[in-house]
Amino acid sequence: MDFLMRYGFSSSQLINLLSKDPSILTRSLENQIIPSLEFLKGLVGTQENVIAAINRSAYTVKPSRLKRLVPNISSLRDHGVPNSHVSKFIIKQPDMFTMVDPDRFRTSVVAVHGMGFNPLSTRFVEAVRAMLISKSGWDEKYELMRVIPRCSVLEVLLSKGLIEKDMKWSTALKLTEKQFLERFVTKYEEEAAELMRAYHGMTESKGNPVHA
């Protein structure tokens, strides 16, 4: 407890951590807790970011979770995702890396890369996340007939300044068809008439890559 307080955790943060993962009290400070925190710091850069990630998910430094973190990060790096993007998502969405089986994670990364998403864009990781949180992942039909047209529409909106650059694409990709059309197509049809053409054109062609 004293070490974690000195590390920078506040009293409320410690209470939250211990209530969710009381097993941390049984771990060796020298052999488990400190190495885990230092490992995470090497990925996210600062102690403040380490604390932020653990606040998001108290299980982030649990040994069984960290075992998944390494191969899942490697899957992104192997496909050209910059360390800065990896760090950002570890801080904001640690469970994305620590809860998912590495084989499933890699399959999702390969699928997103094959769809044409640019790994240098944060949207690449957003798309991976959207795929992972679906119940069974995206099958080929879902990828081509649902995701690609939506990304085409979002690219048009972004180019016209109608949506924010930091908008989470994963949210849009998870909407029902009716919700997506109302929020991102019919809402803007007067200002961006090509939205319907982009949406229906991509739905019909089903094969153009998305450069997100």
mmCIF file of the C-alpha atoms, coordinates in Angstrom:
data_MODEL
# 
_entry.id   MODEL 
# 
loop_
_atom_site.group_PDB 
_atom_site.id 
_atom_site.type_symbol 
_atom_site.label_atom_id 
_atom_site.label_alt_id 
_atom_site.label_comp_id 
_atom_site.label_asym_id 
_atom_site.label_entity_id 
_atom_site.label_seq_id 
_atom_site.pdbx_PDB_ins_code 
_atom_site.Cartn_x 
_atom_site.Cartn_y 
_atom_site.Cartn_z 
_atom_site.occupancy 
_atom_site.B_iso_or_equiv 
_atom_site.pdbx_formal_charge 
_atom_site.auth_seq_id 
_atom_site.auth_comp_id 
_atom_site.auth_asym_id 
_atom_site.auth_atom_id 
_atom_site.pdbx_PDB_model_num 
ATOM 1   C CA . MET A 1 1   ? 0.000   0.000   0.000   1.00 0.00 ? 1   MET A CA 1 
ATOM 2   C CA . ASP A 1 2   ? 2.725   2.454   0.968   1.00 0.00 ? 2   ASP A CA 1 
ATOM 3   C CA . PHE A 1 3   ? 4.623   1.746   -2.249  1.00 0.00 ? 3   PHE A CA 1 
ATOM 4   C CA . LEU A 1 4   ? 1.549   2.356   -4.398  1.00 0.00 ? 4   LEU A CA 1 
ATOM 5   C CA . MET A 1 5   ? 0.876   5.628   -2.587  1.00 0.00 ? 5   MET A CA 1 
ATOM 6   C CA . ARG A 1 6   ? 4.452   6.719   -3.203  1.00 0.00 ? 6   ARG A CA 1 
ATOM 7   C CA . TYR A 1 7   ? 4.110   5.635   -6.824  1.00 0.00 ? 7   TYR A CA 1 
ATOM 8   C CA . GLY A 1 8   ? 1.359   8.196   -7.254  1.00 0.00 ? 8   GLY A CA 1 
ATOM 9   C CA . PHE A 1 9   ? -1.958  6.453   -6.609  1.00 0.00 ? 9   PHE A CA 1 
ATOM 10  C CA . SER A 1 10  ? -4.448  8.538   -4.643  1.00 0.00 ? 10  SER A CA 1 
ATOM 11  C CA . SER A 1 11  ? -6.409  7.065   -1.741  1.00 0.00 ? 11  SER A CA 1 
ATOM 12  C CA . SER A 1 12  ? -9.566  6.787   -3.845  1.00 0.00 ? 12  SER A CA 1 
ATOM 13  C CA . GLN A 1 13  ? -7.642  5.148   -6.676  1.00 0.00 ? 13  GLN A CA 1 
ATOM 14  C CA . LEU A 1 14  ? -6.160  2.603   -4.274  1.00 0.00 ? 14  LEU A CA 1 
ATOM 15  C CA . ILE A 1 15  ? -9.574  1.823   -2.828  1.00 0.00 ? 15  ILE A CA 1 
ATOM 16  C CA . ASN A 1 16  ? -10.902 1.272   -6.341  1.00 0.00 ? 16  ASN A CA 1 
ATOM 17  C CA . LEU A 1 17  ? -7.927  -0.926  -7.261  1.00 0.00 ? 17  LEU A CA 1 
ATOM 18  C CA . LEU A 1 18  ? -8.133  -3.079  -4.131  1.00 0.00 ? 18  LEU A CA 1 
ATOM 19  C CA . SER A 1 19  ? -11.902 -3.468  -4.309  1.00 0.00 ? 19  SER A CA 1 
ATOM 20  C CA . LYS A 1 20  ? -11.650 -4.803  -7.847  1.00 0.00 ? 20  LYS A CA 1 
ATOM 21  C CA . ASP A 1 21  ? -8.428  -6.790  -7.524  1.00 0.00 ? 21  ASP A CA 1 
ATOM 22  C CA . PRO A 1 22  ? -7.716  -7.604  -3.857  1.00 0.00 ? 22  PRO A CA 1 
ATOM 23  C CA . SER A 1 23  ? -5.317  -10.344 -4.981  1.00 0.00 ? 23  SER A CA 1 
ATOM 24  C CA . ILE A 1 24  ? -2.734  -7.616  -5.600  1.00 0.00 ? 24  ILE A CA 1 
ATOM 25  C CA . LEU A 1 25  ? -2.069  -7.699  -1.848  1.00 0.00 ? 25  LEU A CA 1 
ATOM 26  C CA . THR A 1 26  ? -0.838  -11.295 -2.147  1.00 0.00 ? 26  THR A CA 1 
ATOM 27  C CA . ARG A 1 27  ? 1.696   -10.544 -4.883  1.00 0.00 ? 27  ARG A CA 1 
ATOM 28  C CA . SER A 1 28  ? 5.380   -10.021 -4.278  1.00 0.00 ? 28  SER A CA 1 
ATOM 29  C CA . LEU A 1 29  ? 6.306   -6.346  -4.397  1.00 0.00 ? 29  LEU A CA 1 
ATOM 30  C CA . GLU A 1 30  ? 9.813   -6.968  -5.722  1.00 0.00 ? 30  GLU A CA 1 
ATOM 31  C CA . ASN A 1 31  ? 9.082   -9.898  -8.029  1.00 0.00 ? 31  ASN A CA 1 
ATOM 32  C CA . GLN A 1 32  ? 5.642   -9.041  -9.404  1.00 0.00 ? 32  GLN A CA 1 
ATOM 33  C CA . ILE A 1 33  ? 4.197   -5.611  -8.658  1.00 0.00 ? 33  ILE A CA 1 
ATOM 34  C CA . ILE A 1 34  ? 7.255   -3.457  -9.387  1.00 0.00 ? 34  ILE A CA 1 
ATOM 35  C CA . PRO A 1 35  ? 8.265   -5.393  -12.554 1.00 0.00 ? 35  PRO A CA 1 
ATOM 36  C CA . SER A 1 36  ? 4.665   -5.206  -13.828 1.00 0.00 ? 36  SER A CA 1 
ATOM 37  C CA . LEU A 1 37  ? 4.463   -1.459  -13.267 1.00 0.00 ? 37  LEU A CA 1 
ATOM 38  C CA . GLU A 1 38  ? 7.856   -0.890  -14.881 1.00 0.00 ? 38  GLU A CA 1 
ATOM 39  C CA . PHE A 1 39  ? 6.897   -3.034  -17.862 1.00 0.00 ? 39  PHE A CA 1 
ATOM 40  C CA . LEU A 1 40  ? 3.703   -1.062  -18.339 1.00 0.00 ? 40  LEU A CA 1 
ATOM 41  C CA . LYS A 1 41  ? 5.587   2.207   -17.948 1.00 0.00 ? 41  LYS A CA 1 
ATOM 42  C CA . GLY A 1 42  ? 7.897   1.121   -20.763 1.00 0.00 ? 42  GLY A CA 1 
ATOM 43  C CA . LEU A 1 43  ? 4.834   0.889   -22.989 1.00 0.00 ? 43  LEU A CA 1 
ATOM 44  C CA . VAL A 1 44  ? 2.959   4.040   -21.987 1.00 0.00 ? 44  VAL A CA 1 
ATOM 45  C CA . GLY A 1 45  ? 5.847   6.331   -21.083 1.00 0.00 ? 45  GLY A CA 1 
ATOM 46  C CA . THR A 1 46  ? 5.096   7.782   -17.653 1.00 0.00 ? 46  THR A CA 1 
ATOM 47  C CA . GLN A 1 47  ? 3.907   6.772   -14.192 1.00 0.00 ? 47  GLN A CA 1 
ATOM 48  C CA . GLU A 1 48  ? 0.887   9.026   -14.690 1.00 0.00 ? 48  GLU A CA 1 
ATOM 49  C CA . ASN A 1 49  ? -0.084  7.031   -17.774 1.00 0.00 ? 49  ASN A CA 1 
ATOM 50  C CA . VAL A 1 50  ? 0.426   3.761   -15.899 1.00 0.00 ? 50  VAL A CA 1 
ATOM 51  C CA . ILE A 1 51  ? -1.970  4.950   -13.210 1.00 0.00 ? 51  ILE A CA 1 
ATOM 52  C CA . ALA A 1 52  ? -4.453  6.127   -15.853 1.00 0.00 ? 52  ALA A CA 1 
ATOM 53  C CA . ALA A 1 53  ? -4.451  2.685   -17.494 1.00 0.00 ? 53  ALA A CA 1 
ATOM 54  C CA . ILE A 1 54  ? -4.930  0.906   -14.171 1.00 0.00 ? 54  ILE A CA 1 
ATOM 55  C CA . ASN A 1 55  ? -7.744  3.313   -13.284 1.00 0.00 ? 55  ASN A CA 1 
ATOM 56  C CA . ARG A 1 56  ? -9.450  2.244   -16.491 1.00 0.00 ? 56  ARG A CA 1 
ATOM 57  C CA . SER A 1 57  ? -9.068  -1.404  -15.567 1.00 0.00 ? 57  SER A CA 1 
ATOM 58  C CA . ALA A 1 58  ? -7.792  -2.568  -12.199 1.00 0.00 ? 58  ALA A CA 1 
ATOM 59  C CA . TYR A 1 59  ? -6.722  -5.876  -13.739 1.00 0.00 ? 59  TYR A CA 1 
ATOM 60  C CA . THR A 1 60  ? -4.254  -4.335  -16.184 1.00 0.00 ? 60  THR A CA 1 
ATOM 61  C CA . VAL A 1 61  ? -1.177  -5.412  -14.198 1.00 0.00 ? 61  VAL A CA 1 
ATOM 62  C CA . LYS A 1 62  ? -2.520  -8.824  -13.244 1.00 0.00 ? 62  LYS A CA 1 
ATOM 63  C CA . PRO A 1 63  ? 0.073   -11.420 -14.403 1.00 0.00 ? 63  PRO A CA 1 
ATOM 64  C CA . SER A 1 64  ? -2.458  -13.438 -16.414 1.00 0.00 ? 64  SER A CA 1 
ATOM 65  C CA . ARG A 1 65  ? -3.541  -10.265 -18.232 1.00 0.00 ? 65  ARG A CA 1 
ATOM 66  C CA . LEU A 1 66  ? -0.003  -9.104  -18.979 1.00 0.00 ? 66  LEU A CA 1 
ATOM 67  C CA . LYS A 1 67  ? 0.669   -12.431 -20.706 1.00 0.00 ? 67  LYS A CA 1 
ATOM 68  C CA . ARG A 1 68  ? -1.887  -11.441 -23.346 1.00 0.00 ? 68  ARG A CA 1 
ATOM 69  C CA . LEU A 1 69  ? -0.667  -7.867  -23.603 1.00 0.00 ? 69  LEU A CA 1 
ATOM 70  C CA . VAL A 1 70  ? 2.703   -8.685  -25.187 1.00 0.00 ? 70  VAL A CA 1 
ATOM 71  C CA . PRO A 1 71  ? 1.521   -10.793 -28.160 1.00 0.00 ? 71  PRO A CA 1 
ATOM 72  C CA . ASN A 1 72  ? -1.424  -8.482  -28.819 1.00 0.00 ? 72  ASN A CA 1 
ATOM 73  C CA . ILE A 1 73  ? 0.844   -5.450  -28.984 1.00 0.00 ? 73  ILE A CA 1 
ATOM 74  C CA . SER A 1 74  ? 3.166   -7.388  -31.280 1.00 0.00 ? 74  SER A CA 1 
ATOM 75  C CA . SER A 1 75  ? 0.270   -8.079  -33.652 1.00 0.00 ? 75  SER A CA 1 
ATOM 76  C CA . LEU A 1 76  ? -0.290  -4.346  -34.089 1.00 0.00 ? 76  LEU A CA 1 
ATOM 77  C CA . ARG A 1 77  ? 3.391   -3.526  -34.428 1.00 0.00 ? 77  ARG A CA 1 
ATOM 78  C CA . ASP A 1 78  ? 3.871   -6.304  -36.978 1.00 0.00 ? 78  ASP A CA 1 
ATOM 79  C CA . HIS A 1 79  ? 1.284   -4.572  -39.161 1.00 0.00 ? 79  HIS A CA 1 
ATOM 80  C CA . GLY A 1 80  ? 2.902   -1.149  -38.905 1.00 0.00 ? 80  GLY A CA 1 
ATOM 81  C CA . VAL A 1 81  ? 0.940   0.471   -36.084 1.00 0.00 ? 81  VAL A CA 1 
ATOM 82  C CA . PRO A 1 82  ? 3.163   3.134   -34.427 1.00 0.00 ? 82  PRO A CA 1 
ATOM 83  C CA . ASN A 1 83  ? 4.086   2.789   -30.767 1.00 0.00 ? 83  ASN A CA 1 
ATOM 84  C CA . SER A 1 84  ? 2.391   6.121   -30.051 1.00 0.00 ? 84  SER A CA 1 
ATOM 85  C CA . HIS A 1 85  ? -0.965  4.696   -31.161 1.00 0.00 ? 85  HIS A CA 1 
ATOM 86  C CA . VAL A 1 86  ? -0.404  1.489   -29.202 1.00 0.00 ? 86  VAL A CA 1 
ATOM 87  C CA . SER A 1 87  ? 0.374   3.504   -26.058 1.00 0.00 ? 87  SER A CA 1 
ATOM 88  C CA . LYS A 1 88  ? -2.699  5.670   -26.503 1.00 0.00 ? 88  LYS A CA 1 
ATOM 89  C CA . PHE A 1 89  ? -5.018  2.685   -26.623 1.00 0.00 ? 89  PHE A CA 1 
ATOM 90  C CA . ILE A 1 90  ? -3.312  0.876   -23.739 1.00 0.00 ? 90  ILE A CA 1 
ATOM 91  C CA . ILE A 1 91  ? -4.053  3.941   -21.615 1.00 0.00 ? 91  ILE A CA 1 
ATOM 92  C CA . LYS A 1 92  ? -7.627  4.401   -22.825 1.00 0.00 ? 92  LYS A CA 1 
ATOM 93  C CA . GLN A 1 93  ? -8.688  0.802   -23.502 1.00 0.00 ? 93  GLN A CA 1 
ATOM 94  C CA . PRO A 1 94  ? -6.381  -1.565  -21.594 1.00 0.00 ? 94  PRO A CA 1 
ATOM 95  C CA . ASP A 1 95  ? -8.922  -4.397  -21.577 1.00 0.00 ? 95  ASP A CA 1 
ATOM 96  C CA . MET A 1 96  ? -8.731  -4.467  -25.355 1.00 0.00 ? 96  MET A CA 1 
ATOM 97  C CA . PHE A 1 97  ? -5.181  -5.798  -25.026 1.00 0.00 ? 97  PHE A CA 1 
ATOM 98  C CA . THR A 1 98  ? -5.378  -7.778  -21.793 1.00 0.00 ? 98  THR A CA 1 
ATOM 99  C CA . MET A 1 99  ? -8.684  -9.645  -22.084 1.00 0.00 ? 99  MET A CA 1 
ATOM 100 C CA . VAL A 1 100 ? -8.586  -10.892 -25.667 1.00 0.00 ? 100 VAL A CA 1 
ATOM 101 C CA . ASP A 1 101 ? -7.036  -14.179 -26.719 1.00 0.00 ? 101 ASP A CA 1 
ATOM 102 C CA . PRO A 1 102 ? -3.928  -13.437 -28.848 1.00 0.00 ? 102 PRO A CA 1 
ATOM 103 C CA . ASP A 1 103 ? -5.105  -15.628 -31.744 1.00 0.00 ? 103 ASP A CA 1 
ATOM 104 C CA . ARG A 1 104 ? -8.410  -13.797 -31.962 1.00 0.00 ? 104 ARG A CA 1 
ATOM 105 C CA . PHE A 1 105 ? -6.655  -10.453 -31.628 1.00 0.00 ? 105 PHE A CA 1 
ATOM 106 C CA . ARG A 1 106 ? -4.247  -11.242 -34.465 1.00 0.00 ? 106 ARG A CA 1 
ATOM 107 C CA . THR A 1 107 ? -7.096  -12.486 -36.663 1.00 0.00 ? 107 THR A CA 1 
ATOM 108 C CA . SER A 1 108 ? -8.894  -9.174  -36.150 1.00 0.00 ? 108 SER A CA 1 
ATOM 109 C CA . VAL A 1 109 ? -5.753  -7.159  -36.929 1.00 0.00 ? 109 VAL A CA 1 
ATOM 110 C CA . VAL A 1 110 ? -5.155  -9.129  -40.127 1.00 0.00 ? 110 VAL A CA 1 
ATOM 111 C CA . ALA A 1 111 ? -8.786  -8.633  -41.171 1.00 0.00 ? 111 ALA A CA 1 
ATOM 112 C CA . VAL A 1 112 ? -8.691  -4.874  -40.578 1.00 0.00 ? 112 VAL A CA 1 
ATOM 113 C CA . HIS A 1 113 ? -5.398  -4.595  -42.458 1.00 0.00 ? 113 HIS A CA 1 
ATOM 114 C CA . GLY A 1 114 ? -6.880  -6.582  -45.331 1.00 0.00 ? 114 GLY A CA 1 
ATOM 115 C CA . MET A 1 115 ? -9.810  -4.174  -45.504 1.00 0.00 ? 115 MET A CA 1 
ATOM 116 C CA . GLY A 1 116 ? -7.404  -1.376  -46.381 1.00 0.00 ? 116 GLY A CA 1 
ATOM 117 C CA . PHE A 1 117 ? -7.271  0.584   -43.133 1.00 0.00 ? 117 PHE A CA 1 
ATOM 118 C CA . ASN A 1 118 ? -4.075  2.593   -42.807 1.00 0.00 ? 118 ASN A CA 1 
ATOM 119 C CA . PRO A 1 119 ? -2.067  1.330   -39.792 1.00 0.00 ? 119 PRO A CA 1 
ATOM 120 C CA . LEU A 1 120 ? -0.565  4.818   -39.391 1.00 0.00 ? 120 LEU A CA 1 
ATOM 121 C CA . SER A 1 121 ? -4.034  6.133   -38.532 1.00 0.00 ? 121 SER A CA 1 
ATOM 122 C CA . THR A 1 122 ? -5.633  5.688   -35.117 1.00 0.00 ? 122 THR A CA 1 
ATOM 123 C CA . ARG A 1 123 ? -8.708  4.494   -36.993 1.00 0.00 ? 123 ARG A CA 1 
ATOM 124 C CA . PHE A 1 124 ? -6.892  1.231   -37.649 1.00 0.00 ? 124 PHE A CA 1 
ATOM 125 C CA . VAL A 1 125 ? -6.890  0.398   -33.936 1.00 0.00 ? 125 VAL A CA 1 
ATOM 126 C CA . GLU A 1 126 ? -10.447 1.732   -33.590 1.00 0.00 ? 126 GLU A CA 1 
ATOM 127 C CA . ALA A 1 127 ? -11.540 -0.734  -36.264 1.00 0.00 ? 127 ALA A CA 1 
ATOM 128 C CA . VAL A 1 128 ? -9.734  -3.592  -34.509 1.00 0.00 ? 128 VAL A CA 1 
ATOM 129 C CA . ARG A 1 129 ? -11.485 -2.666  -31.282 1.00 0.00 ? 129 ARG A CA 1 
ATOM 130 C CA . ALA A 1 130 ? -14.884 -2.530  -32.970 1.00 0.00 ? 130 ALA A CA 1 
ATOM 131 C CA . MET A 1 131 ? -14.307 -5.989  -34.375 1.00 0.00 ? 131 MET A CA 1 
ATOM 132 C CA . LEU A 1 132 ? -13.181 -7.405  -31.044 1.00 0.00 ? 132 LEU A CA 1 
ATOM 133 C CA . ILE A 1 133 ? -16.189 -6.170  -29.098 1.00 0.00 ? 133 ILE A CA 1 
ATOM 134 C CA . SER A 1 134 ? -18.669 -7.652  -31.539 1.00 0.00 ? 134 SER A CA 1 
ATOM 135 C CA . LYS A 1 135 ? -20.040 -10.968 -30.319 1.00 0.00 ? 135 LYS A CA 1 
ATOM 136 C CA . SER A 1 136 ? -18.374 -13.143 -32.889 1.00 0.00 ? 136 SER A CA 1 
ATOM 137 C CA . GLY A 1 137 ? -16.094 -10.865 -34.889 1.00 0.00 ? 137 GLY A CA 1 
ATOM 138 C CA . TRP A 1 138 ? -16.911 -9.735  -38.398 1.00 0.00 ? 138 TRP A CA 1 
ATOM 139 C CA . ASP A 1 139 ? -17.408 -12.338 -41.061 1.00 0.00 ? 139 ASP A CA 1 
ATOM 140 C CA . GLU A 1 140 ? -16.590 -11.519 -44.670 1.00 0.00 ? 140 GLU A CA 1 
ATOM 141 C CA . LYS A 1 141 ? -20.099 -10.358 -45.478 1.00 0.00 ? 141 LYS A CA 1 
ATOM 142 C CA . TYR A 1 142 ? -20.084 -8.000  -42.480 1.00 0.00 ? 142 TYR A CA 1 
ATOM 143 C CA . GLU A 1 143 ? -16.723 -6.565  -43.491 1.00 0.00 ? 143 GLU A CA 1 
ATOM 144 C CA . LEU A 1 144 ? -17.665 -5.854  -47.079 1.00 0.00 ? 144 LEU A CA 1 
ATOM 145 C CA . MET A 1 145 ? -21.336 -4.932  -46.886 1.00 0.00 ? 145 MET A CA 1 
ATOM 146 C CA . ARG A 1 146 ? -21.400 -3.050  -43.593 1.00 0.00 ? 146 ARG A CA 1 
ATOM 147 C CA . VAL A 1 147 ? -18.002 -1.712  -42.596 1.00 0.00 ? 147 VAL A CA 1 
ATOM 148 C CA . ILE A 1 148 ? -16.538 -0.548  -45.909 1.00 0.00 ? 148 ILE A CA 1 
ATOM 149 C CA . PRO A 1 149 ? -19.568 1.562   -46.972 1.00 0.00 ? 149 PRO A CA 1 
ATOM 150 C CA . ARG A 1 150 ? -19.675 3.176   -43.556 1.00 0.00 ? 150 ARG A CA 1 
ATOM 151 C CA . CYS A 1 151 ? -16.014 4.078   -43.681 1.00 0.00 ? 151 CYS A CA 1 
ATOM 152 C CA . SER A 1 152 ? -16.529 5.571   -47.126 1.00 0.00 ? 152 SER A CA 1 
ATOM 153 C CA . VAL A 1 153 ? -19.277 7.814   -45.747 1.00 0.00 ? 153 VAL A CA 1 
ATOM 154 C CA . LEU A 1 154 ? -17.189 8.828   -42.741 1.00 0.00 ? 154 LEU A CA 1 
ATOM 155 C CA . GLU A 1 155 ? -14.282 9.752   -45.006 1.00 0.00 ? 155 GLU A CA 1 
ATOM 156 C CA . VAL A 1 156 ? -16.565 12.086  -46.991 1.00 0.00 ? 156 VAL A CA 1 
ATOM 157 C CA . LEU A 1 157 ? -17.887 13.683  -43.804 1.00 0.00 ? 157 LEU A CA 1 
ATOM 158 C CA . LEU A 1 158 ? -14.371 14.106  -42.454 1.00 0.00 ? 158 LEU A CA 1 
ATOM 159 C CA . SER A 1 159 ? -13.119 15.698  -45.673 1.00 0.00 ? 159 SER A CA 1 
ATOM 160 C CA . LYS A 1 160 ? -15.948 18.252  -45.485 1.00 0.00 ? 160 LYS A CA 1 
ATOM 161 C CA . GLY A 1 161 ? -15.360 19.023  -41.823 1.00 0.00 ? 161 GLY A CA 1 
ATOM 162 C CA . LEU A 1 162 ? -18.750 17.654  -40.819 1.00 0.00 ? 162 LEU A CA 1 
ATOM 163 C CA . ILE A 1 163 ? -17.360 15.283  -38.190 1.00 0.00 ? 163 ILE A CA 1 
ATOM 164 C CA . GLU A 1 164 ? -14.471 15.717  -35.784 1.00 0.00 ? 164 GLU A CA 1 
ATOM 165 C CA . LYS A 1 165 ? -11.096 14.174  -36.590 1.00 0.00 ? 165 LYS A CA 1 
ATOM 166 C CA . ASP A 1 166 ? -10.975 12.503  -33.190 1.00 0.00 ? 166 ASP A CA 1 
ATOM 167 C CA . MET A 1 167 ? -14.439 10.965  -33.463 1.00 0.00 ? 167 MET A CA 1 
ATOM 168 C CA . LYS A 1 168 ? -14.410 7.283   -32.558 1.00 0.00 ? 168 LYS A CA 1 
ATOM 169 C CA . TRP A 1 169 ? -15.140 5.356   -35.709 1.00 0.00 ? 169 TRP A CA 1 
ATOM 170 C CA . SER A 1 170 ? -15.787 2.181   -33.736 1.00 0.00 ? 170 SER A CA 1 
ATOM 171 C CA . THR A 1 171 ? -18.975 3.773   -32.396 1.00 0.00 ? 171 THR A CA 1 
ATOM 172 C CA . ALA A 1 172 ? -20.280 4.389   -35.896 1.00 0.00 ? 172 ALA A CA 1 
ATOM 173 C CA . LEU A 1 173 ? -19.324 0.909   -37.049 1.00 0.00 ? 173 LEU A CA 1 
ATOM 174 C CA . LYS A 1 174 ? -21.375 -0.672  -34.252 1.00 0.00 ? 174 LYS A CA 1 
ATOM 175 C CA . LEU A 1 175 ? -24.620 1.219   -34.942 1.00 0.00 ? 175 LEU A CA 1 
ATOM 176 C CA . THR A 1 176 ? -27.588 -0.519  -36.497 1.00 0.00 ? 176 THR A CA 1 
ATOM 177 C CA . GLU A 1 177 ? -28.212 0.235   -40.157 1.00 0.00 ? 177 GLU A CA 1 
ATOM 178 C CA . LYS A 1 178 ? -31.103 2.564   -39.315 1.00 0.00 ? 178 LYS A CA 1 
ATOM 179 C CA . GLN A 1 179 ? -29.079 4.415   -36.672 1.00 0.00 ? 179 GLN A CA 1 
ATOM 180 C CA . PHE A 1 180 ? -26.093 4.863   -38.970 1.00 0.00 ? 180 PHE A CA 1 
ATOM 181 C CA . LEU A 1 181 ? -28.175 6.199   -41.856 1.00 0.00 ? 181 LEU A CA 1 
ATOM 182 C CA . GLU A 1 182 ? -30.005 8.659   -39.600 1.00 0.00 ? 182 GLU A CA 1 
ATOM 183 C CA . ARG A 1 183 ? -26.864 9.906   -37.876 1.00 0.00 ? 183 ARG A CA 1 
ATOM 184 C CA . PHE A 1 184 ? -24.367 10.003  -40.724 1.00 0.00 ? 184 PHE A CA 1 
ATOM 185 C CA . VAL A 1 185 ? -26.231 9.963   -44.051 1.00 0.00 ? 185 VAL A CA 1 
ATOM 186 C CA . THR A 1 186 ? -29.729 11.473  -44.147 1.00 0.00 ? 186 THR A CA 1 
ATOM 187 C CA . LYS A 1 187 ? -28.765 14.090  -41.557 1.00 0.00 ? 187 LYS A CA 1 
ATOM 188 C CA . TYR A 1 188 ? -26.162 15.568  -43.921 1.00 0.00 ? 188 TYR A CA 1 
ATOM 189 C CA . GLU A 1 189 ? -27.724 14.829  -47.294 1.00 0.00 ? 189 GLU A CA 1 
ATOM 190 C CA . GLU A 1 190 ? -28.333 18.488  -48.197 1.00 0.00 ? 190 GLU A CA 1 
ATOM 191 C CA . GLU A 1 191 ? -24.755 19.462  -47.349 1.00 0.00 ? 191 GLU A CA 1 
ATOM 192 C CA . ALA A 1 192 ? -23.065 16.375  -48.748 1.00 0.00 ? 192 ALA A CA 1 
ATOM 193 C CA . ALA A 1 193 ? -25.230 14.836  -51.440 1.00 0.00 ? 193 ALA A CA 1 
ATOM 194 C CA . GLU A 1 194 ? -22.489 12.395  -52.375 1.00 0.00 ? 194 GLU A CA 1 
ATOM 195 C CA . LEU A 1 195 ? -22.969 10.583  -49.067 1.00 0.00 ? 195 LEU A CA 1 
ATOM 196 C CA . MET A 1 196 ? -25.747 8.437   -50.446 1.00 0.00 ? 196 MET A CA 1 
ATOM 197 C CA . ARG A 1 197 ? -23.725 7.776   -53.587 1.00 0.00 ? 197 ARG A CA 1 
ATOM 198 C CA . ALA A 1 198 ? -20.695 6.871   -51.500 1.00 0.00 ? 198 ALA A CA 1 
ATOM 199 C CA . TYR A 1 199 ? -22.729 4.635   -49.252 1.00 0.00 ? 199 TYR A CA 1 
ATOM 200 C CA . HIS A 1 200 ? -24.656 2.805   -51.940 1.00 0.00 ? 200 HIS A CA 1 
ATOM 201 C CA . GLY A 1 201 ? -21.720 2.739   -54.331 1.00 0.00 ? 201 GLY A CA 1 
ATOM 202 C CA . MET A 1 202 ? -19.508 1.006   -51.797 1.00 0.00 ? 202 MET A CA 1 
ATOM 203 C CA . THR A 1 203 ? -22.324 -1.343  -50.825 1.00 0.00 ? 203 THR A CA 1 
ATOM 204 C CA . GLU A 1 204 ? -22.723 -2.420  -54.419 1.00 0.00 ? 204 GLU A CA 1 
ATOM 205 C CA . SER A 1 205 ? -19.020 -2.693  -55.267 1.00 0.00 ? 205 SER A CA 1 
ATOM 206 C CA . LYS A 1 206 ? -18.226 -4.513  -51.986 1.00 0.00 ? 206 LYS A CA 1 
ATOM 207 C CA . GLY A 1 207 ? -14.547 -4.593  -52.629 1.00 0.00 ? 207 GLY A CA 1 
ATOM 208 C CA . ASN A 1 208 ? -12.866 -1.216  -52.616 1.00 0.00 ? 208 ASN A CA 1 
ATOM 209 C CA . PRO A 1 209 ? -10.248 -0.738  -49.916 1.00 0.00 ? 209 PRO A CA 1 
ATOM 210 C CA . VAL A 1 210 ? -10.760 1.788   -47.162 1.00 0.00 ? 210 VAL A CA 1 
ATOM 211 C CA . HIS A 1 211 ? -7.828  4.125   -46.589 1.00 0.00 ? 211 HIS A CA 1 
ATOM 212 C CA . ALA A 1 212 ? -8.673  5.330   -43.122 1.00 0.00 ? 212 ALA A CA 1 
# 
